Every structure is written in structure tokens, then in C-alpha cells.
mmCIF file of C-alpha atoms in Angstrom:
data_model
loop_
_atom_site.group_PDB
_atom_site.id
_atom_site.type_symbol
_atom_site.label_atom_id
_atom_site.label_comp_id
_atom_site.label_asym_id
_atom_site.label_seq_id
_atom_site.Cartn_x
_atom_site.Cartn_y
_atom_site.Cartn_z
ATOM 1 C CA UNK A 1 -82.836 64.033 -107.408
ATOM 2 C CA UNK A 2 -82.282 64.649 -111.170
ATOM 3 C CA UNK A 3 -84.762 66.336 -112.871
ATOM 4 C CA UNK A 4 -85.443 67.615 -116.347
ATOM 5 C CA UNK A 5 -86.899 70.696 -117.615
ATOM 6 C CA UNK A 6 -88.468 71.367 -121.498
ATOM 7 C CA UNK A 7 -88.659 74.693 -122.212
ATOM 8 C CA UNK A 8 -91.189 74.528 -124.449
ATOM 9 C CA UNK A 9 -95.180 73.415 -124.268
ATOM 10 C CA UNK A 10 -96.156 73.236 -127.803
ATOM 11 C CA UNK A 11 -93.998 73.832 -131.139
ATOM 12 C CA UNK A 12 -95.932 74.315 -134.166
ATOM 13 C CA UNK A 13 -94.096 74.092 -137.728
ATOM 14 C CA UNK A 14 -94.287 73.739 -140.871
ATOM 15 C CA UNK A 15 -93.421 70.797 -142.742
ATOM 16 C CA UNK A 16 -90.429 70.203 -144.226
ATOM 17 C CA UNK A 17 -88.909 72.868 -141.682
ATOM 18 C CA UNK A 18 -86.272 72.167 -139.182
ATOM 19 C CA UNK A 19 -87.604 72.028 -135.418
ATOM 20 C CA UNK A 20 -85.652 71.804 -131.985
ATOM 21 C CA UNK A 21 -86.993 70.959 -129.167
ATOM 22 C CA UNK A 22 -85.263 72.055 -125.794
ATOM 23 C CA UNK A 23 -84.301 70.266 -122.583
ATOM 24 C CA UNK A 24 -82.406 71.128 -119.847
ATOM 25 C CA UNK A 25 -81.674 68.792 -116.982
ATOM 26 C CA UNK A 26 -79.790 69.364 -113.710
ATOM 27 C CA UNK A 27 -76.510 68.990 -113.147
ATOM 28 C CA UNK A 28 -74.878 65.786 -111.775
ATOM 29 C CA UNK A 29 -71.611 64.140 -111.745
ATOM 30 C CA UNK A 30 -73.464 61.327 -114.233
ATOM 31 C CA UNK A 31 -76.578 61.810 -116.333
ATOM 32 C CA UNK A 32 -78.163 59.617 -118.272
ATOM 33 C CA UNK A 33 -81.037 61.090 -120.804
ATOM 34 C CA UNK A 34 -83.612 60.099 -123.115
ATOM 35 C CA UNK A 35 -86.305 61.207 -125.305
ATOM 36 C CA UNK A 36 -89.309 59.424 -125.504
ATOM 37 C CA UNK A 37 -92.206 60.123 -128.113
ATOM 38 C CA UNK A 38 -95.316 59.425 -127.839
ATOM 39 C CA UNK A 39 -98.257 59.284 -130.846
ATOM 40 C CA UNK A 40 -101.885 59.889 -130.427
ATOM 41 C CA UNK A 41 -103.755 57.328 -128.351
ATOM 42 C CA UNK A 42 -100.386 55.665 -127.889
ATOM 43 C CA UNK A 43 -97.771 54.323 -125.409
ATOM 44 C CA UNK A 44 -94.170 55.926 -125.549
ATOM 45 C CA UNK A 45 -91.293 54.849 -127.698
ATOM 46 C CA UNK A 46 -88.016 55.390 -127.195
ATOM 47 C CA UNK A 47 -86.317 57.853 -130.396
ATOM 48 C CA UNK A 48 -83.181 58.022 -129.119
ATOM 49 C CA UNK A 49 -80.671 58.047 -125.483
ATOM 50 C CA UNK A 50 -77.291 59.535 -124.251
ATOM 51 C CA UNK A 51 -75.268 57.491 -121.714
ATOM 52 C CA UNK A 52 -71.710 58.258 -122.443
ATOM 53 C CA UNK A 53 -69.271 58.519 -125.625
ATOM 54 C CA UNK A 54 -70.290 60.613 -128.233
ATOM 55 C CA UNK A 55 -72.511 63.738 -127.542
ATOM 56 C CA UNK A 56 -74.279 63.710 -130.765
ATOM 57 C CA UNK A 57 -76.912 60.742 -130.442
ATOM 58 C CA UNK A 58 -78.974 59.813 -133.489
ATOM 59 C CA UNK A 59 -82.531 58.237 -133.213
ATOM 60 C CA UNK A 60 -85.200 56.879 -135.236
ATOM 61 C CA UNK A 61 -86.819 58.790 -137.369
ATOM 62 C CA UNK A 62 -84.333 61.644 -138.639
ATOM 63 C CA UNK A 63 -84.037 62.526 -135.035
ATOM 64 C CA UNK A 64 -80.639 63.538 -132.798
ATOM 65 C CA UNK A 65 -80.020 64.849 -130.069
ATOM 66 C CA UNK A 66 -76.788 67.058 -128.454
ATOM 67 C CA UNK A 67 -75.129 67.060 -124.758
ATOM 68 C CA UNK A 68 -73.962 69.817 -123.775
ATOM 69 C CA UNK A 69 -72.401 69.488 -120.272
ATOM 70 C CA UNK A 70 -71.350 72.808 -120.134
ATOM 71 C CA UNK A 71 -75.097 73.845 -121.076
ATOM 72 C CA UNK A 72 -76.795 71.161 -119.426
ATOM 73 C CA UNK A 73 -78.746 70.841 -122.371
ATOM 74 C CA UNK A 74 -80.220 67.781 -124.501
ATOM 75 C CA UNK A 75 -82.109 69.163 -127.344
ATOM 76 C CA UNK A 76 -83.673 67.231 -129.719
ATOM 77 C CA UNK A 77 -83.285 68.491 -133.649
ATOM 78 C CA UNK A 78 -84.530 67.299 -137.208
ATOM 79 C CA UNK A 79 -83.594 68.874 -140.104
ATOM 80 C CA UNK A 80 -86.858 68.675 -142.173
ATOM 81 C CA UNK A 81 -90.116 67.460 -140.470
ATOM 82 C CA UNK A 82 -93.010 65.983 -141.573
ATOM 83 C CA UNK A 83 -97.171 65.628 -140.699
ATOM 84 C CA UNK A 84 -96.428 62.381 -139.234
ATOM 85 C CA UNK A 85 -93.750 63.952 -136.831
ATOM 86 C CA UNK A 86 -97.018 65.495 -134.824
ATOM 87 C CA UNK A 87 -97.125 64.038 -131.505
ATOM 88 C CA UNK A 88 -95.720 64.700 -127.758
ATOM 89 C CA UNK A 89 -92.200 64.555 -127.242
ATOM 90 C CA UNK A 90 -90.583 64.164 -123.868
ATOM 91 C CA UNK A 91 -86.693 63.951 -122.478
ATOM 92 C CA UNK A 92 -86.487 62.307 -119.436
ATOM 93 C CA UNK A 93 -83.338 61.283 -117.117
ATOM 94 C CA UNK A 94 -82.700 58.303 -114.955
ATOM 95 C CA UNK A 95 -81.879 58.947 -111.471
ATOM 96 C CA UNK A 96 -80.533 56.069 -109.259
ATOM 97 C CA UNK A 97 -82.289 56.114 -105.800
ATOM 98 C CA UNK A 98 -81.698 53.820 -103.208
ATOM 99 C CA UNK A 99 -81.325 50.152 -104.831
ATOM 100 C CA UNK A 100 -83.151 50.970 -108.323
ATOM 101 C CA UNK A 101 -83.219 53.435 -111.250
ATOM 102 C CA UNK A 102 -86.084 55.436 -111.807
ATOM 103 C CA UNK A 103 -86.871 57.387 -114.924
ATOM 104 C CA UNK A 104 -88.340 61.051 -114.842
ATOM 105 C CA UNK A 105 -89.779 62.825 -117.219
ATOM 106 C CA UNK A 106 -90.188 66.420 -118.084
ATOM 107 C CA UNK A 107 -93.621 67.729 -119.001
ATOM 108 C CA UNK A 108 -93.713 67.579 -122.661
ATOM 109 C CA UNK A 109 -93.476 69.442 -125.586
ATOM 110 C CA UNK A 110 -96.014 68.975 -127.812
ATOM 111 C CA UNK A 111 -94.551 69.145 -131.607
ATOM 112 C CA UNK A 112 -97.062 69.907 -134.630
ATOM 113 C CA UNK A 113 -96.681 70.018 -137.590
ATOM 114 C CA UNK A 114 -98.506 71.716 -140.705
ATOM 115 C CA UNK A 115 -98.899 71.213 -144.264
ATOM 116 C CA UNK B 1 -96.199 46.950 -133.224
ATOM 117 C CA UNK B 2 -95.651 47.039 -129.532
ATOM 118 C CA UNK B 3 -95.018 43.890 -127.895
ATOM 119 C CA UNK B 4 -95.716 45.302 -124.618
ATOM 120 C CA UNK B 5 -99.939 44.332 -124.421
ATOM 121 C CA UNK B 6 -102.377 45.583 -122.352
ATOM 122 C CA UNK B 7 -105.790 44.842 -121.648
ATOM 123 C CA UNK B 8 -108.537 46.395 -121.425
ATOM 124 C CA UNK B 9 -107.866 48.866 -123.541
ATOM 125 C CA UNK B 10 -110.857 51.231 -122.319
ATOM 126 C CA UNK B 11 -112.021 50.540 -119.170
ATOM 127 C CA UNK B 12 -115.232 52.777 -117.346
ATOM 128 C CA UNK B 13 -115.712 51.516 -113.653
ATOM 129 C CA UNK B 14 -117.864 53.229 -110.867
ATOM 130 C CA UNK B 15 -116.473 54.086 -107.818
ATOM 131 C CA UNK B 16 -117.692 50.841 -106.099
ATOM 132 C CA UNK B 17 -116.350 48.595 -108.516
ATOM 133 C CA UNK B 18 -113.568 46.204 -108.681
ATOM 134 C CA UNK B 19 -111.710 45.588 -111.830
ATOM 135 C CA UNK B 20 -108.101 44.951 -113.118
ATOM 136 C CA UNK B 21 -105.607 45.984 -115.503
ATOM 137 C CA UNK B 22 -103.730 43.327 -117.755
ATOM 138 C CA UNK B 23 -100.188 43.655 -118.777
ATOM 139 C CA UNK B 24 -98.225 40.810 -121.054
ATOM 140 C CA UNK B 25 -94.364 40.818 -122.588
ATOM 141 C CA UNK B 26 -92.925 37.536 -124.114
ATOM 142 C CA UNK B 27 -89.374 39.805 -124.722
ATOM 143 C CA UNK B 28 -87.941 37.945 -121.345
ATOM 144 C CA UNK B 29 -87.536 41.170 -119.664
ATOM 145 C CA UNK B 30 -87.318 41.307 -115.657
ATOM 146 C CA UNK B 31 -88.708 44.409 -115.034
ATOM 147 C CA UNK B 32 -91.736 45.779 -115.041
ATOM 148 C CA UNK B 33 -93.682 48.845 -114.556
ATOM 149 C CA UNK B 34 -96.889 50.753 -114.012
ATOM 150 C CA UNK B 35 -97.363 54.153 -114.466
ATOM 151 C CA UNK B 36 -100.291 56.646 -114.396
ATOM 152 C CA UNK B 37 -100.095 59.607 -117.340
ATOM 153 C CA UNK B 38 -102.930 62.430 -117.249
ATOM 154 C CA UNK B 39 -103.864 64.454 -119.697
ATOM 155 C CA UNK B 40 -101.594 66.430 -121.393
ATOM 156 C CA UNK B 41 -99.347 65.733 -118.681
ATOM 157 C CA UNK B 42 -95.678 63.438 -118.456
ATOM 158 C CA UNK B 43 -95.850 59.660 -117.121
ATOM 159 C CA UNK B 44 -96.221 59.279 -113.575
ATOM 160 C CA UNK B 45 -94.161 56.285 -112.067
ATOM 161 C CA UNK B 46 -96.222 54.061 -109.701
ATOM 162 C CA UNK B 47 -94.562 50.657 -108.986
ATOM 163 C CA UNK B 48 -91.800 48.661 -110.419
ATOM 164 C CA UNK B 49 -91.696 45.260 -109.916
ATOM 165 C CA UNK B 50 -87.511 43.279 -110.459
ATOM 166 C CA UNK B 51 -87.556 39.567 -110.480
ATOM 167 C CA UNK B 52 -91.288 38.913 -110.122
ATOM 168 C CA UNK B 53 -91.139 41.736 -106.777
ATOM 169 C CA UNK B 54 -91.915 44.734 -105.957
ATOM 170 C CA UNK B 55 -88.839 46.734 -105.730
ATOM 171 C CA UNK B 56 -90.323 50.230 -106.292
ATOM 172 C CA UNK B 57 -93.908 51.871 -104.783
ATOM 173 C CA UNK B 58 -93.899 55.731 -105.450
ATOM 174 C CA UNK B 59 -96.871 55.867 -102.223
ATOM 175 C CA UNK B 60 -99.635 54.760 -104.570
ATOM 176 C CA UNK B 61 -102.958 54.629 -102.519
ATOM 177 C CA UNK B 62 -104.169 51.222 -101.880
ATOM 178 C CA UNK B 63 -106.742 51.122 -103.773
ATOM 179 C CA UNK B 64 -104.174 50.274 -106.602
ATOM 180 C CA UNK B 65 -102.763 47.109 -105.826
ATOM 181 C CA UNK B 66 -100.234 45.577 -108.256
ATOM 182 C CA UNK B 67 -99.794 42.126 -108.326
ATOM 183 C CA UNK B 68 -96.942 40.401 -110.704
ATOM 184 C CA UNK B 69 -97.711 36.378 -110.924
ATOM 185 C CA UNK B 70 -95.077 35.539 -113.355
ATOM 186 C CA UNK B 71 -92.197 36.757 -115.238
ATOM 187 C CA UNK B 72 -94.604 37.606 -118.333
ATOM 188 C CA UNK B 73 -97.424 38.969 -116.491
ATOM 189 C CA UNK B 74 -98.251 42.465 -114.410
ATOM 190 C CA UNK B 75 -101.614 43.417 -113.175
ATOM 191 C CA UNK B 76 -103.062 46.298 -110.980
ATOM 192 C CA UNK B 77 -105.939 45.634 -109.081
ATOM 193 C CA UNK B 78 -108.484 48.731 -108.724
ATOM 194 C CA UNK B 79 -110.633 49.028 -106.099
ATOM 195 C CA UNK B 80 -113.272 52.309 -104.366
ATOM 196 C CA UNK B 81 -111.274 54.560 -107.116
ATOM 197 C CA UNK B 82 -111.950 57.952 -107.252
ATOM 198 C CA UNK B 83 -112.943 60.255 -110.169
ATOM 199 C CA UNK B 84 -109.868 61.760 -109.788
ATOM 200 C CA UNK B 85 -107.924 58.002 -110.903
ATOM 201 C CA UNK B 86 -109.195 58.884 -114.631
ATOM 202 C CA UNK B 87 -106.183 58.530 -116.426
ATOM 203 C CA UNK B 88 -104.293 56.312 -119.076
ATOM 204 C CA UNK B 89 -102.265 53.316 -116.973
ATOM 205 C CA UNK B 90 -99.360 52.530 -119.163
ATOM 206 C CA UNK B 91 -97.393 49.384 -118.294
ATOM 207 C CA UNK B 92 -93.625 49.175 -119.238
ATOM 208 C CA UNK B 93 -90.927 46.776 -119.334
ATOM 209 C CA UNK B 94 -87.344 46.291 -120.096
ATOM 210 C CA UNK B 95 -83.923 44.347 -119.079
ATOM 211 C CA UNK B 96 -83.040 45.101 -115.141
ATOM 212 C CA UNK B 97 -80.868 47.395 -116.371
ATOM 213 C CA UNK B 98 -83.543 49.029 -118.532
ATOM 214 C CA UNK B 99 -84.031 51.931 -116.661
ATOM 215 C CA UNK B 100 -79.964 53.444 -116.411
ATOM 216 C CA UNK B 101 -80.270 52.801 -120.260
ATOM 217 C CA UNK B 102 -83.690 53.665 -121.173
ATOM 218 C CA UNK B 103 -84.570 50.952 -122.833
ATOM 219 C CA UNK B 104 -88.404 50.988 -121.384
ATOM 220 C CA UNK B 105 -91.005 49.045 -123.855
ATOM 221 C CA UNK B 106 -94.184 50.950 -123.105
ATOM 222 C CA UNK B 107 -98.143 49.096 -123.866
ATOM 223 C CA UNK B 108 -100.756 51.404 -126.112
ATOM 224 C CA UNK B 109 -102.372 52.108 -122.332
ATOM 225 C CA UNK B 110 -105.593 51.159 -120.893
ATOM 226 C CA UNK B 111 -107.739 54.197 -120.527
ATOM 227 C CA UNK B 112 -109.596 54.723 -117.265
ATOM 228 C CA UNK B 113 -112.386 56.386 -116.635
ATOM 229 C CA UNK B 114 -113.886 56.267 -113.083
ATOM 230 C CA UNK B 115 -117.729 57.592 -112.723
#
């Protein structure tokens, strides 16, 4: 089963600073990956996904993301963040089991930022 | 706005209790999906329900029993929960092939609290 690992629990920055956050997911022959954010008191929303073509993905938000088969990496960057950036980011992979997809996510990173 | 809704959005229930958990989409996705997020913790998948059935139970306890009547509609029945059920139950939804691309559409949550 595919699986996903974020390297780091919490991030704190300063805004306007750049901030990556770091994911690492196990090998396969295909990978699918995603980061999902998620806002105080809220569901998740998708920022941005890699399914083939192009490993530089761009999301909402300023966000992007690089694959890096050779790494098996996905981190998520942004050049300059801001106070509204602060909430719980998490990459997740979809792993096909049996008849169906299922989507896994790693534990988190949670991303603040200060003025 | 999300246009995944969910209702109640804070629900408190003793253990004896029976109550449900209200999910609505009107994007004419397929799929749908339950799952169970603790604090500070990643999204737990529960069930997934393709075509108006269940194609997907992750060995949920019966005391949770899902039930999807139409097309537009998910619900989980809760019944003799546990303390240890607290959590926020976030229902999804997406195409059929939603979860190989990621494209899940997550509700704000209902927040459980059992006593």
C-alpha cells in the first residue's frame, strides 16, 4: 500500500517569507499525489495534485508543488506567505486497492504564520 | 463556499442515544464518502459509497451505519457510541474517478462529541 510521510509537524514563519513543506511518499511504479489544506474549523480543500506530465504543479493560492521521482519527494513551496496561509496542510496519495481508489493521507504539517 | 453540506454541524449525544449525520451535494457527483478526523490528526477513511452503494467499509464498528438513499444524499447512523467516537465526521464527494485524481469536495464537518 502507498503511503505518505511529512516530515514536518508544525512550521512556523514569518510573513512574507518563503516556506516548504516536505513530503515523501513510497515508491511505486505509478503515484498519484495531492495536497489538501485545511482552515480552522473547516473541511479540506484541494490546493493543488500531480498525476502525470509536468513535475512542477501549481495550486491555488501561490502554492506549487515538485516530483521528484528520483527523491520520492512532493514538497509543497510558496515564495512569500501570508497570516491567512495559517492552517494544516496535508499531501496525501491515492492507492488503488481491489476495485476502488482510496486516498491516504500523511499526518499533517501544521503551517503558521506570524506578523 | 463549499457545496458539499453537512448537518448538524455540532452534535453532543450520550452514549445511549441515537442520532444521524446529514450529508447533501447537488454537483452530480457519484461518489461519496465518510471519514472520521481527530484532533490534530489526518482524515480517517470510513466508507465510500459508488452509484448509490457501498463499495468501500474500512471495518467501521457497527454502531456507524451509513446509509446513501439517493444520488444527492449520505447519512451515518450513530448508535451506543463511545467517548472515544468524539471526532469531526467529514463527508466528501467527487466524480467516480475522483479519488485517482483527487478531486474530493470535502463538507465544513459535523463535530461529535459523545458523553
Amino acid at each position: 500500500a502507498q503511503s505518505v510521510t511529512q516530515l514536518d509537524s508544525q512550521v512556523p514563519v514569518f510573513e512574507e517569507a518563503p516556506v516548504e513543506l516536505r513530503c515523501n511518499y513510497s515508491s511505486s511504479v505509478s503515484v498519484y499525489l495531492f495536497w489538501y489544506v485545511q482552515y480552522p474549523n473547516q473541511g479540506l480543500q484541494l490546493l493543488l495534485k500531480y498525476l502525470s506530465g509536468s513535475t512542477l504543479v501549481k495550486g491555488i493560492n501561490g502554492f506549487e508543488a515538485e516530483f521528484n521521482k528520483s527523491q520520492t519527494s512532493f514538497h509543497l513551496r510558496k515564495p512569500s506567505v501570508h497570516i491567512s496561509d495559517t492552517a494544516e496542510y496535508f499531501c496525501a496519495v491515492s492507492d488503488f486497492r481491489g476495485s476502488n481508489y482510496k486516498l491516504t493521507f500523511g499526518k499533517g504539517t501544521l503551517l503558521t504564520v506570524n506578523p | 463556499d463549499t457545496e458539499v453540506t453537512q448537518t448538524p454541524k455540532h452534535l453532543v449525544m450520550g452514549m445511549t442515544n441515537k442520532k444521524s449525520l446529514k450529508c447533501e451535494q447537488h454537483m452530480g457527483h457519484r461518489a461519496m464518502y465518510w471519514y472520521k478526523q481527530k484532533a490534530k490528526k489526518p482524515p480517517e477513511l470510513m466508507f465510500v459509497y459508488s452509484y448509490e452503494k457501498l463499495s468501500i467499509n474500512e471495518s467501521v464498528p457497527s454502531r456507524f451505519s451509513p446509509e446513501c438513499p439517493n444520488s444527492s444524499l449520505l447519512n451515518l447512523h450513530l448508535h451506543a457510541l463511545q467517548p472515544e467516537d468524539s471526532a469531526l465526521y467529514l463527508c466528501a464527494s467527487s466524480q467516480l474517478t475522483g479519488v485517482r485524481t483527487g478531486e474530493l469536495f470535502f463538507g465544513e464537518g459535523s463535530r461529535l462529541t459523545v458523553l
